[in-house]
Amino acid sequence: MRIRPVVIMSSALLALGVGLAPAASAGNVDYGISMTKLSNGKLWTSIRADNVHEGSWWDMYESYEKTGGGAITAKLGFNYHGYSYDNGWFNQSSGSTHQEEFHWLGFNDCSDIVGWMAVQGQGTYYNAPVSICDGSR
């Protein structure tokens, strides 16, 4: 997992960024789940309590269901407290789903966690924020 500092964006700026992406609409599907419809697929962010380890540990899942268009080189990740986390670049073809998993994360407050997908030559697409708050463990 690579960690890089990033600029923290407010929810309003993230919504503006998603609105400017071509053919994109984003929103929370349920507690801890967010999905953005893009012109060639769906970007998903999901956070769940890690029930294997004791304490306040969490698992994040970022996935992209690619339903059309040509092959892409992309990476999936999330931003939390000014840091960006990802597992590196991958190639993806139409008709496939790619998922990245991040386990045993020590989220400890109600701050926004924003999932994203960076696509070489196209830019970065952001999901609506999720949080560990407002849900039951």
C-alpha positions as a printed NumPy array, in Angstrom:
array([[  0.   ,   0.   ,   0.   ],
       [  1.441,   3.354,  -1.012],
       [  0.633,   6.433,   1.041],
       [  0.836,   9.921,  -0.413],
       [ -0.319,  13.23 ,   1.037],
       [ -3.176,  14.79 ,  -0.893],
       [ -5.183,  17.968,  -0.679],
       [ -8.347,  17.491,   1.359],
       [-11.412,  18.44 ,  -0.667],
       [-14.737,  19.34 ,   0.893],
       [-17.842,  17.347,   0.019],
       [-19.067,  20.303,  -2.054],
       [-15.895,  20.331,  -4.14 ],
       [-16.05 ,  16.552,  -4.562],
       [-19.64 ,  16.814,  -5.766],
       [-18.572,  19.52 ,  -8.209],
       [-15.705,  17.305,  -9.454],
       [-18.045,  14.377,  -9.988],
       [-20.526,  16.645, -11.738],
       [-17.858,  17.752, -14.21 ],
       [-16.881,  14.177, -15.095],
       [-18.517,  13.074, -18.328],
       [-21.776,  11.139, -17.866],
       [-21.31 ,  10.634, -14.133],
       [-23.806,  10.545, -11.285],
       [-22.903,   9.61 ,  -7.715],
       [-24.621,   8.892,  -4.457],
       [-24.798,   6.774,  -1.367],
       [-26.564,   3.471,  -1.927],
       [-26.737,   2.429,   1.738],
       [-24.744,   2.887,   4.952],
       [-21.06 ,   2.607,   3.998],
       [-21.739,   2.065,   0.285],
       [-21.388,   4.613,  -2.508],
       [-21.71 ,   4.189,  -6.273],
       [-20.982,   6.446,  -9.249],
       [-22.394,   5.678, -12.699],
       [-19.876,   6.485, -15.426],
       [-20.438,   6.312, -19.168],
       [-18.742,   2.873, -19.36 ],
       [-19.481,   1.332, -15.982],
       [-20.028,   1.709, -12.243],
       [-17.519,   2.711,  -9.566],
       [-18.256,   1.261,  -6.089],
       [-16.917,   2.14 ,  -2.628],
       [-17.807,  -0.024,   0.364],
       [-16.676,   0.075,   3.985],
       [-17.393,  -2.69 ,   6.505],
       [-16.432,  -3.451,  10.072],
       [-13.617,  -5.993,  10.275],
       [-15.19 ,  -8.66 ,  12.475],
       [-12.056, -10.843,  12.504],
       [ -9.848,  -8.44 ,  14.488],
       [-10.973,  -7.03 ,  17.828],
       [-11.25 ,  -3.273,  18.195],
       [-12.201,  -0.558,  15.744],
       [-10.849,  -2.032,  12.515],
       [-12.423,  -1.616,   9.084],
       [-12.196,  -3.088,   5.579],
       [-12.531,  -1.012,   2.379],
       [-13.485,  -2.369,  -1.027],
       [-13.125,  -0.325,  -4.217],
       [-14.377,  -1.853,  -7.452],
       [-15.115,  -0.892, -11.026],
       [-17.62 ,  -2.77 , -13.209],
       [-16.553,  -1.961, -16.771],
       [-19.486,  -2.436, -19.152],
       [-18.263,  -0.69 , -22.305],
       [-15.497,   1.195, -24.088],
       [-11.917,   0.183, -24.721],
       [ -9.341,  -1.227, -22.333],
       [ -8.064,   1.119, -19.622],
       [ -5.109,   1.374, -17.262],
       [ -6.396,   2.524, -13.89 ],
       [ -5.976,   2.374, -10.143],
       [ -8.564,   2.326,  -7.378],
       [ -8.105,   3.906,  -3.98 ],
       [ -9.501,   6.175,  -1.298],
       [ -8.692,   9.403,   0.549],
       [ -8.854,   9.755,   4.333],
       [ -7.482,  12.537,   6.546],
       [ -5.383,  14.067,   3.776],
       [ -3.768,  10.821,   2.651],
       [ -4.407,   8.751,  -0.445],
       [ -4.228,   4.948,  -0.441],
       [ -4.04 ,   2.661,  -3.481],
       [ -2.566,  -0.654,  -4.608],
       [ -1.118,   0.467,  -7.931],
       [ -2.034,   0.35 , -11.6  ],
       [ -3.944,  -2.442, -13.356],
       [ -5.353,  -3.052, -16.855],
       [ -9.053,  -3.683, -17.382],
       [-11.172,  -4.632, -20.389],
       [-14.871,  -4.166, -21.029],
       [-17.143,  -6.799, -19.484],
       [-15.017,  -7.284, -16.366],
       [-14.984,  -6.157, -12.733],
       [-11.803,  -5.236, -10.894],
       [-11.729,  -4.977,  -7.086],
       [ -9.09 ,  -3.683,  -4.691],
       [ -9.278,  -4.574,  -0.996],
       [ -7.814,  -2.687,   1.959],
       [ -7.959,  -4.565,   5.274],
       [ -7.437,  -3.84 ,   8.947],
       [ -7.836,  -0.077,   8.664],
       [ -7.921,   1.974,  11.868],
       [-10.595,   4.554,  11.021],
       [-11.411,   6.247,  14.327],
       [-13.722,   9.196,  13.634],
       [-16.625,  10.33 ,  11.455],
       [-14.454,  11.931,   8.768],
       [-15.372,  11.404,   5.128],
       [-13.716,   8.52 ,   3.296],
       [-13.766,   9.148,  -0.458],
       [-13.242,   6.334,  -2.956],
       [-11.81 ,   7.119,  -6.378],
       [-10.587,   5.686,  -9.669],
       [ -7.73 ,   7.272, -11.639],
       [ -7.664,   6.369, -15.343],
       [ -4.545,   7.103, -17.383],
       [ -5.318,   9.729, -20.019],
       [ -8.798,  10.475, -18.613],
       [ -8.491,  11.799, -15.068],
       [ -9.843,  10.821, -11.661],
       [-13.448,   9.963, -10.773],
       [-14.669,  10.306,  -7.169],
       [-17.466,   8.557,  -5.331],
       [-19.717,  10.289,  -2.796],
       [-18.117,  10.097,   0.674],
       [-18.812,   7.262,   3.107],
       [-18.177,   7.243,   6.863],
       [-17.915,   4.733,   9.709],
       [-20.621,   6.685,  11.563],
       [-24.417,   6.442,  11.334],
       [-24.469,   2.666,  11.065],
       [-24.347,  -0.276,  13.404],
       [-21.367,  -2.552,  13.749]])
